[in-house]
Short mmCIF file of C-alpha atoms and ligand atoms in Angstrom, two decimals:
data_model
loop_
_atom_site.label_atom_id
_atom_site.label_comp_id
_atom_site.label_asym_id
_atom_site.label_seq_id
_atom_site.Cartn_x
_atom_site.Cartn_y
_atom_site.Cartn_z
CA MET A 1 3.63 -17.41 30.91
CA ALA A 2 1.81 -14.76 28.92
CA LEU A 3 3.12 -13.76 25.50
CA LEU A 4 3.19 -10.17 24.28
CA LEU A 5 3.47 -9.61 20.53
CA THR A 6 4.31 -6.06 19.48
CA GLY A 7 5.34 -3.91 16.56
CA PHE A 8 2.43 -4.61 14.21
CA LYS A 9 2.23 -1.84 11.65
CA GLN A 10 -1.40 -2.80 11.26
CA LEU A 11 -3.62 -5.17 13.18
CA LEU A 12 -7.07 -6.12 11.86
CA THR A 13 -9.22 -7.23 14.79
CA PHE A 14 -12.66 -7.74 13.14
CA LYS A 15 -14.02 -7.14 16.62
CA GLY A 16 -17.76 -7.28 16.95
CA ALA A 17 -20.57 -9.74 17.42
CA ALA A 18 -19.80 -13.46 17.06
CA ALA A 19 -22.11 -13.51 14.06
CA PRO A 20 -21.64 -13.47 10.29
CA ARG A 21 -21.06 -9.98 8.91
CA SER A 22 -23.25 -8.89 6.02
CA GLY A 23 -23.92 -5.75 3.99
CA ARG A 24 -21.91 -2.76 5.15
CA GLU A 25 -20.68 -4.67 8.23
CA GLN A 26 -18.71 -6.94 5.93
CA SER A 27 -16.32 -4.01 5.42
CA ALA A 28 -15.65 -3.33 9.11
CA ILE A 29 -12.11 -4.59 9.69
CA GLY A 30 -11.30 -3.06 13.09
CA LEU A 31 -8.02 -1.50 11.93
CA VAL A 32 -5.43 -0.66 14.59
CA ARG A 33 -2.08 0.95 13.81
CA ASN A 34 1.01 0.23 15.95
CA GLY A 35 -0.77 -2.79 17.32
CA ALA A 36 0.04 -5.36 19.98
CA ILE A 37 -1.57 -8.58 21.19
CA LEU A 38 -1.36 -10.15 24.64
CA ILE A 39 -1.91 -13.90 24.87
CA GLU A 40 -2.30 -16.23 27.84
CA ASN A 41 -3.28 -19.91 28.00
CA GLY A 42 -4.02 -19.99 24.27
CA LEU A 43 -6.47 -17.10 24.48
CA ILE A 44 -6.27 -13.43 23.60
CA ARG A 45 -6.26 -11.28 26.72
CA SER A 46 -5.83 -7.90 25.10
CA ALA A 47 -5.49 -6.50 21.57
CA GLY A 48 -5.20 -2.91 20.41
CA THR A 49 -2.57 -0.21 20.15
CA GLU A 50 0.70 -0.95 21.92
CA LYS A 51 -0.12 1.80 24.39
CA GLU A 52 -3.49 0.26 25.26
CA VAL A 53 -2.19 -3.29 25.55
CA MET A 54 0.75 -2.20 27.75
CA ARG A 55 -1.77 -0.96 30.32
CA HIS A 56 -2.97 -4.54 30.91
CA PRO A 57 -1.67 -5.88 34.28
CA LEU A 58 -0.19 -8.97 32.60
CA ALA A 59 1.75 -7.04 29.96
CA ASN A 60 4.85 -6.33 32.06
CA LYS A 61 5.18 -9.93 33.22
CA ALA A 62 4.75 -11.39 29.74
CA ARG A 63 7.47 -12.71 27.43
CA ALA A 64 7.66 -9.96 24.83
CA ARG A 65 8.41 -10.42 21.17
CA LYS A 66 8.60 -7.75 18.50
CA VAL A 67 7.06 -9.22 15.36
CA GLY A 68 6.23 -6.34 12.98
CA GLY A 69 4.21 -6.68 9.76
CA VAL A 70 0.44 -6.97 9.51
CA ALA A 71 -1.51 -9.21 11.91
CA LEU A 72 -4.83 -10.80 10.98
CA PRO A 73 -6.97 -13.50 12.55
CA ALA A 74 -5.59 -16.78 11.12
CA PHE A 75 -7.65 -17.71 8.07
CA VAL A 76 -10.60 -20.04 8.62
CA ASP A 77 -10.90 -22.12 5.43
CA SER A 78 -14.44 -23.41 5.75
CA HIS A 79 -14.61 -25.65 2.65
CA THR A 80 -12.00 -28.23 1.64
CA HIS A 81 -11.88 -31.75 0.29
CA ALA A 82 -8.37 -32.22 1.70
CA VAL A 83 -8.40 -36.03 1.87
CA PHE A 84 -7.61 -37.44 -1.55
CA ALA A 85 -5.00 -39.98 -2.52
CA GLU A 86 -3.66 -38.56 -5.79
CA PRO A 87 -3.72 -35.38 -7.85
CA ARG A 88 -5.86 -35.68 -11.03
CA LEU A 89 -3.15 -34.84 -13.52
CA ARG A 90 -4.84 -36.67 -16.40
CA ASP A 91 -8.00 -34.55 -15.98
CA PHE A 92 -5.78 -31.47 -15.82
CA SER A 93 -3.97 -32.30 -19.07
CA LEU A 94 -7.27 -33.08 -20.78
CA ARG A 95 -8.64 -29.71 -19.77
CA THR A 96 -5.61 -27.95 -21.20
CA GLN A 97 -6.66 -29.59 -24.47
CA GLY A 98 -10.20 -28.27 -24.23
CA SER A 99 -12.11 -30.94 -22.24
CA THR A 100 -14.66 -29.64 -19.73
CA TYR A 101 -15.30 -30.74 -16.12
CA ALA A 102 -18.56 -32.39 -17.23
CA GLY A 103 -16.92 -34.02 -20.27
CA ILE A 104 -14.17 -35.54 -18.13
CA LYS A 105 -16.77 -37.02 -15.79
CA ALA A 106 -18.57 -38.61 -18.75
CA GLY A 107 -15.25 -40.15 -19.84
CA GLY A 108 -14.70 -41.92 -16.50
CA GLY A 109 -12.49 -39.29 -14.85
CA GLY A 110 -13.64 -36.76 -12.27
CA ILE A 111 -14.76 -37.55 -8.73
CA LEU A 112 -15.05 -41.29 -9.36
CA SER A 113 -11.39 -41.59 -10.33
CA SER A 114 -10.48 -40.10 -6.93
CA VAL A 115 -12.85 -42.62 -5.33
CA ARG A 116 -10.91 -45.55 -6.81
CA ALA A 117 -7.66 -44.14 -5.39
CA VAL A 118 -9.05 -43.40 -1.91
CA ARG A 119 -10.64 -46.82 -1.58
CA GLY A 120 -7.26 -48.41 -2.28
CA GLN A 121 -5.24 -46.15 0.03
CA ALA A 122 -3.77 -47.51 3.28
CA PRO A 123 -5.10 -45.62 6.35
CA ALA A 124 -1.61 -44.74 7.61
CA LYS A 125 -0.71 -43.17 4.26
CA MET A 126 -3.95 -41.18 4.29
CA VAL A 127 -3.05 -39.80 7.72
CA SER A 128 0.55 -38.88 6.90
CA GLN A 129 -0.53 -37.23 3.64
CA LEU A 130 -3.08 -35.10 5.48
CA VAL A 131 -0.53 -34.10 8.14
CA GLU A 132 1.81 -32.94 5.34
CA ARG A 133 -1.00 -30.99 3.72
CA ALA A 134 -1.89 -29.42 7.08
CA ALA A 135 1.63 -27.95 7.21
CA ARG A 136 1.00 -26.26 3.84
CA PHE A 137 -2.17 -24.60 5.14
CA LEU A 138 -0.37 -23.37 8.29
CA GLU A 139 2.49 -22.06 6.17
CA CYS A 140 0.02 -19.83 4.29
CA GLY A 141 -1.63 -18.38 7.41
CA THR A 142 -4.58 -20.73 7.83
CA GLY A 143 -5.36 -21.88 11.37
CA THR A 144 -8.51 -23.93 10.83
CA ILE A 145 -9.93 -25.92 7.95
CA GLU A 146 -13.09 -27.87 7.34
CA VAL A 147 -12.41 -31.26 5.73
CA LYS A 148 -15.00 -33.23 3.78
CA THR A 149 -15.21 -36.91 3.04
CA GLY A 150 -16.69 -37.85 -0.31
CA TYR A 151 -14.02 -39.82 -2.13
CA GLY A 152 -14.85 -43.04 -0.26
CA LEU A 153 -18.56 -43.39 -1.04
CA ASN A 154 -18.97 -46.60 0.94
CA LYS A 155 -19.09 -47.24 4.65
CA ALA A 156 -15.56 -48.59 4.99
CA SER A 157 -13.88 -45.82 3.00
CA GLU A 158 -15.95 -42.94 4.36
CA LEU A 159 -15.18 -44.08 7.93
CA LYS A 160 -11.53 -44.59 6.99
CA THR A 161 -11.47 -40.96 5.81
CA LEU A 162 -13.09 -39.57 8.96
CA LYS A 163 -10.78 -41.58 11.21
CA ALA A 164 -7.82 -40.31 9.19
CA ILE A 165 -8.97 -36.71 9.74
CA LYS A 166 -9.19 -37.37 13.48
CA ALA A 167 -5.78 -39.06 13.61
CA ALA A 168 -4.15 -36.33 11.52
CA ALA A 169 -5.71 -33.60 13.68
CA ALA A 170 -3.88 -35.08 16.67
CA ARG A 171 -0.56 -34.69 14.84
CA THR A 172 -0.77 -31.07 13.64
CA PRO A 173 -1.59 -27.73 15.22
CA LEU A 174 -4.00 -27.06 12.31
CA GLU A 175 -7.57 -27.46 13.53
CA MET A 176 -9.68 -29.67 11.27
CA LEU A 177 -13.47 -29.85 11.48
CA PRO A 178 -14.89 -32.91 9.72
CA THR A 179 -17.83 -32.99 7.32
CA LEU A 180 -19.54 -36.13 6.09
CA MET A 181 -20.00 -35.77 2.35
CA SER A 182 -20.90 -39.29 1.31
CA ALA A 183 -23.46 -37.60 -0.95
CA HIS A 184 -20.73 -36.29 -3.26
CA ALA A 185 -21.54 -38.58 -6.21
CA VAL A 186 -23.36 -41.86 -6.79
CA PRO A 187 -20.80 -44.68 -6.76
CA PRO A 188 -20.86 -47.06 -9.75
CA GLU A 189 -22.04 -50.07 -7.72
CA PHE A 190 -25.32 -48.22 -6.98
CA GLY A 191 -26.11 -46.30 -10.16
CA ASP A 192 -29.33 -45.01 -8.55
CA SER A 193 -29.10 -41.89 -6.39
CA GLU A 194 -32.17 -42.63 -4.29
CA LYS A 195 -31.04 -46.12 -3.42
CA TYR A 196 -27.57 -44.82 -2.60
CA LEU A 197 -28.88 -42.08 -0.26
CA ARG A 198 -31.01 -44.67 1.52
CA TYR A 199 -27.85 -46.70 2.07
CA VAL A 200 -25.92 -43.65 3.34
CA LEU A 201 -28.69 -42.78 5.80
CA ALA A 202 -29.11 -46.36 7.02
CA GLU A 203 -25.47 -47.45 7.17
CA ILE A 204 -23.05 -44.54 7.23
CA VAL A 205 -24.75 -41.65 9.07
CA PRO A 206 -25.64 -43.64 12.23
CA ALA A 207 -22.09 -45.02 12.53
CA VAL A 208 -20.57 -41.57 12.04
CA VAL A 209 -22.88 -39.96 14.59
CA LEU A 210 -22.38 -42.75 17.12
CA LYS A 211 -18.59 -42.36 16.92
CA LYS A 212 -18.85 -38.53 16.79
CA LEU A 213 -16.67 -38.48 13.68
CA ALA A 214 -18.32 -35.55 11.87
CA VAL A 215 -19.80 -32.16 12.74
CA PHE A 216 -21.40 -31.27 9.38
CA ALA A 217 -23.18 -33.05 6.52
CA ASP A 218 -22.89 -31.86 2.92
CA ILE A 219 -24.40 -32.89 -0.42
CA PHE A 220 -23.58 -32.04 -4.05
CA CYS A 221 -26.87 -30.78 -5.49
CA GLU A 222 -26.34 -30.76 -9.25
CA LYS A 223 -27.59 -32.42 -12.44
CA GLY A 224 -26.05 -35.88 -12.62
CA TYR A 225 -25.39 -35.93 -8.86
CA PHE A 226 -28.32 -35.29 -6.45
CA THR A 227 -31.60 -33.41 -7.00
CA PRO A 228 -32.92 -30.56 -4.82
CA GLU A 229 -35.68 -32.88 -3.52
CA GLU A 230 -33.15 -35.55 -2.57
CA SER A 231 -30.90 -32.91 -1.03
CA LEU A 232 -33.67 -31.52 1.19
CA LYS A 233 -34.75 -34.92 2.38
CA TYR A 234 -31.20 -36.05 2.97
CA LEU A 235 -30.09 -32.92 4.84
CA ASN A 236 -33.21 -33.01 7.01
CA ALA A 237 -32.40 -36.60 7.96
CA CYS A 238 -28.77 -35.71 8.69
CA LYS A 239 -29.89 -32.78 10.81
CA ALA A 240 -32.26 -35.02 12.77
CA ALA A 241 -29.30 -37.34 13.38
CA GLY A 242 -27.28 -34.42 14.83
CA LEU A 243 -25.18 -33.17 11.91
CA ILE A 244 -25.20 -29.51 10.83
CA PRO A 245 -26.26 -29.22 7.16
CA LYS A 246 -24.29 -27.57 4.35
CA ILE A 247 -24.81 -27.80 0.61
CA HIS A 248 -22.88 -27.56 -2.67
CA ALA A 249 -25.41 -25.53 -4.63
CA GLU A 250 -25.74 -23.87 -8.04
CA GLN A 251 -22.12 -24.64 -8.92
CA LEU A 252 -22.58 -25.67 -12.56
CA SER A 253 -26.18 -24.60 -13.18
CA ASN A 254 -29.15 -23.00 -11.42
CA TYR A 255 -30.68 -26.22 -10.13
CA GLY A 256 -32.49 -25.44 -6.86
CA GLY A 257 -29.86 -26.36 -4.29
CA ALA A 258 -29.81 -22.98 -2.53
CA ILE A 259 -33.56 -23.02 -1.90
CA ALA A 260 -33.50 -26.69 -0.88
CA GLY A 261 -30.61 -25.86 1.44
CA ALA A 262 -32.47 -22.89 2.92
CA LYS A 263 -35.46 -25.15 3.61
CA ALA A 264 -33.14 -27.56 5.41
CA GLY A 265 -31.62 -24.69 7.45
CA VAL A 266 -28.07 -24.94 6.13
CA VAL A 267 -25.35 -22.92 7.83
CA SER A 268 -23.89 -22.24 4.37
CA ALA A 269 -24.62 -22.80 0.70
CA ASP A 270 -21.34 -23.17 -1.13
CA HIS A 271 -20.17 -22.22 -4.64
CA VAL A 272 -23.53 -20.61 -5.66
CA ASP A 273 -22.07 -19.47 -9.00
CA TYR A 274 -25.47 -19.62 -10.70
CA ALA A 275 -27.55 -18.31 -7.79
CA ARG A 276 -30.32 -15.88 -8.70
CA LYS A 277 -32.09 -13.22 -6.68
CA LYS A 278 -34.71 -15.71 -5.38
CA ASP A 279 -31.90 -17.95 -4.09
CA MET A 280 -30.21 -15.05 -2.35
CA LEU A 281 -33.48 -14.00 -0.72
CA ALA A 282 -34.12 -17.54 0.52
CA MET A 283 -30.62 -17.65 1.97
CA ARG A 284 -30.96 -14.26 3.60
CA ARG A 285 -34.25 -15.26 5.17
CA ILE A 286 -32.60 -18.03 7.17
CA GLY A 287 -29.23 -16.30 7.68
CA ALA A 288 -27.30 -18.77 5.54
CA ILE A 289 -23.78 -17.81 4.53
CA ALA A 290 -22.73 -17.85 0.86
CA THR A 291 -19.34 -19.56 0.76
CA LEU A 292 -17.68 -18.55 -2.48
CA LEU A 293 -14.80 -20.58 -3.92
CA PRO A 294 -13.18 -18.51 -6.68
CA ALA A 295 -9.98 -20.60 -6.80
CA SER A 296 -12.08 -23.35 -8.41
CA ASN A 297 -13.32 -20.93 -11.10
CA PHE A 298 -9.73 -19.82 -11.65
CA PHE A 299 -8.46 -23.39 -11.95
CA LEU A 300 -11.27 -24.48 -14.29
CA GLY A 301 -10.53 -21.40 -16.42
CA LEU A 302 -14.10 -20.17 -16.18
CA ALA A 303 -15.08 -16.70 -17.30
CA LYS A 304 -17.99 -16.63 -14.86
CA TYR A 305 -17.43 -16.13 -11.13
CA PRO A 306 -19.98 -16.06 -8.28
CA ASP A 307 -21.72 -12.71 -7.91
CA ALA A 308 -20.21 -11.68 -4.59
CA ARG A 309 -21.31 -8.06 -4.80
CA THR A 310 -24.97 -8.88 -5.32
CA PHE A 311 -24.87 -11.33 -2.40
CA ILE A 312 -23.39 -8.63 -0.17
CA ALA A 313 -25.88 -6.01 -1.40
CA ALA A 314 -28.71 -8.49 -0.74
CA GLY A 315 -27.61 -8.82 2.90
CA VAL A 316 -26.20 -12.36 2.58
CA PRO A 317 -22.92 -12.76 4.46
CA VAL A 318 -20.13 -13.96 2.17
CA ALA A 319 -17.35 -16.34 3.24
CA LEU A 320 -14.36 -17.33 1.12
CA ALA A 321 -12.66 -20.73 1.13
CA THR A 322 -10.18 -22.66 -1.02
CA ASP A 323 -12.30 -25.71 -1.94
CA PHE A 324 -8.93 -27.52 -1.88
CA ASN A 325 -9.54 -30.71 -3.91
CA PRO A 326 -7.90 -32.66 -6.74
CA GLY A 327 -10.50 -31.90 -9.43
CA THR A 328 -11.41 -28.24 -9.31
CA SER A 329 -9.06 -26.50 -6.88
CA PRO A 330 -5.62 -27.85 -6.02
CA CYS A 331 -4.95 -24.74 -3.92
CA TRP A 332 -4.42 -24.49 -0.16
CA ASN A 333 -3.41 -20.83 -0.10
CA MET A 334 -6.15 -18.47 1.09
CA GLN A 335 -4.07 -15.55 -0.19
CA MET A 336 -4.72 -16.80 -3.74
CA VAL A 337 -8.43 -16.94 -2.92
CA LEU A 338 -8.31 -13.34 -1.69
CA SER A 339 -6.62 -12.25 -4.90
CA SER A 340 -9.22 -14.06 -7.05
CA ALA A 341 -12.04 -12.58 -4.97
CA CYS A 342 -10.80 -9.03 -5.41
CA THR A 343 -9.77 -9.33 -9.06
CA HIS A 344 -12.56 -11.50 -10.45
CA MET A 345 -15.49 -10.87 -8.09
CA LYS A 346 -14.72 -7.24 -7.30
CA MET A 347 -14.86 -7.77 -3.57
CA THR A 348 -12.98 -5.04 -1.73
CA PRO A 349 -9.93 -6.18 0.27
CA GLU A 350 -11.90 -5.37 3.43
CA GLN A 351 -14.87 -7.56 2.41
CA ALA A 352 -12.58 -10.35 1.25
CA LEU A 353 -10.55 -10.42 4.47
CA CYS A 354 -13.74 -10.48 6.54
CA ALA A 355 -14.94 -13.39 4.37
CA ALA A 356 -11.72 -15.33 4.98
CA THR A 357 -11.74 -14.87 8.75
CA ILE A 358 -14.84 -14.15 10.87
CA ASN A 359 -17.36 -15.17 8.21
CA GLY A 360 -15.42 -18.39 7.54
CA ALA A 361 -15.50 -19.05 11.28
CA CYS A 362 -19.27 -18.51 11.33
CA ALA A 363 -19.68 -20.91 8.39
CA LEU A 364 -18.17 -23.48 10.77
CA LYS A 365 -20.36 -22.37 13.69
CA ALA A 366 -17.17 -21.28 15.43
CA GLY A 367 -17.59 -17.50 15.33
CA ASN A 368 -17.67 -17.44 19.14
CA ARG A 369 -14.05 -18.58 19.42
CA LEU A 370 -12.39 -18.04 16.00
CA GLY A 371 -12.11 -15.40 13.28
CA SER A 372 -11.39 -12.19 15.21
CA ILE A 373 -8.69 -10.83 17.51
CA GLU A 374 -10.36 -9.71 20.72
CA PRO A 375 -10.23 -10.66 24.39
CA GLY A 376 -11.56 -14.16 25.09
CA LYS A 377 -11.08 -15.46 21.55
CA GLN A 378 -8.67 -18.26 20.74
CA ALA A 379 -5.23 -16.85 19.92
CA ASP A 380 -5.15 -17.87 16.24
CA ILE A 381 -3.16 -15.21 14.41
CA ALA A 382 -1.37 -14.92 11.08
CA VAL A 383 1.30 -12.28 10.55
CA PHE A 384 2.22 -11.08 7.07
CA ASP A 385 5.36 -9.49 5.77
CA ALA A 386 3.57 -6.30 4.70
CA SER A 387 3.01 -2.70 5.74
CA ASP A 388 -0.61 -2.49 4.66
CA TYR A 389 -3.28 -5.22 4.89
CA ARG A 390 -4.26 -4.68 1.26
CA GLU A 391 -0.93 -6.16 0.18
CA VAL A 392 -2.19 -9.59 1.31
CA CYS A 393 -4.84 -9.38 -1.44
CA TYR A 394 -2.66 -7.50 -3.93
CA TYR A 395 0.45 -9.66 -4.36
CA PHE A 396 -0.68 -12.89 -5.92
CA GLY A 397 0.97 -16.25 -6.40
CA ALA A 398 3.09 -15.48 -3.35
CA ASN A 399 3.05 -16.36 0.31
CA LEU A 400 3.47 -13.27 2.47
CA ASN A 401 2.79 -15.14 5.70
CA LYS A 402 5.71 -15.13 8.11
CA VAL A 403 4.22 -16.46 11.36
CA THR A 404 1.12 -18.50 12.15
CA ILE A 405 0.05 -18.73 15.78
CA LYS A 406 -2.44 -21.41 16.78
CA LYS A 407 -3.98 -21.49 20.26
CA GLY A 408 -1.23 -19.13 21.45
CA SER A 409 1.72 -21.21 20.17
CA ILE A 410 3.82 -20.71 17.08
CA ALA A 411 2.62 -23.28 14.54
CA TYR A 412 4.64 -21.96 11.61
CA GLU A 413 7.49 -19.55 11.34
CA ASN A 414 9.28 -18.55 8.16
CA SER A 415 12.97 -19.23 8.78
CA SER A 416 13.99 -16.07 6.95
CA PHE A 417 11.99 -14.02 9.42
O1 LIG B 1 -16.37 -28.50 -4.74
N1 LIG B 1 -18.51 -29.98 -6.61
C1 LIG B 1 -18.18 -30.96 -6.04
N2 LIG B 1 -17.03 -31.16 -5.42
C2 LIG B 1 -15.79 -30.52 -5.68
C3 LIG B 1 -15.08 -31.10 -6.84
C4 LIG B 1 -14.70 -32.48 -6.58
C5 LIG B 1 -13.81 -33.11 -7.58
O2 LIG B 1 -13.84 -32.80 -8.78
O3 LIG B 1 -13.06 -33.99 -7.12
C6 LIG B 1 -15.96 -29.02 -5.74
O4 LIG B 1 -15.65 -28.35 -6.73
FE1 LIG B 2 -16.40 -28.39 -2.79
#
């Protein structure tokens, strides 16, 4: 039976091409007042003003529900490291005493401490932990997340992680798209990045592709991790094997990852805090999305944030994501990311909301079915307890989400609603 949702004070449709929005288009939100949405078989059949939607032949036969508030496409969080065994509370305490991210790595903490924990974690625990985390994302209005490996760093633990993502995805309405990120750091038993990448390409990538366990491949291009030359070669090989390339680039320094990524044809270059004009131009040339992760800057207490406005002015589409991970961003709430984007990167609420929905969907090559509210799209909707969409970016440290709908079914509902 069709479902008719009514009473939205505002509805942001983001209707338009199933392509990343850049420049002025990044501000086009498709605002409708007194909105309604008609859903059938998990898809949107009609969306617009109540008057318009009521004219649809299915509207009178549908189960109707007055929801109210502000409706947005459910957030598409296109960058997370959501599989990790333990929070890194020691690193956190050290940073409160003045240690830096790089200093903690040198002292044996950082990514490699998460690797020890993930390698020792039982698969069933990994799955149940991810299912619990999925509920947190849904609760905050997120309908889809990308999930990276990268705390296993050997064949057994990377495959364990990908299988856990698959098993968890079967137990939650949250959609999870898997990314192989074995090139996250060089594990201690290798010590040599080139030798390690050879191992990943020979042993891990073929097994992952054969079992169809990942959609994307990612690499951390940074001093002390992997070079731009290694990144290009590695991503080209992953692409040839059938994975869609992404890159962690220019996060801690301007190192060449964005240009290497552009040469490899990445769908997105992520972080890009230290990107310069030449990097932006290379990204624009191939239509790569800049996925900005300001919650990690916030958590690391950095004064410098990615230059969102220059990216947008340069015609590079900007996406926003949480980067949920134990080291730099223990945050699953896209509303916090929106607040950081507006306050610290001076994105407008319109640009930020576009970045968290349709552009996030495009960063996952899913812009044809996710990220906007228009006929034929998947019915993934988040409704906020607000009168104006700007409140979602304005109130921070809160969760204004009251209902999350995934594929036409209620996946989360605030009991006080
Ligand atoms: O995106 N930069 C690399 N990866 C993560 C941090 C991982 C960690 O510290 O555990 C990031 O910030
Ligand atoms: Fe990351």
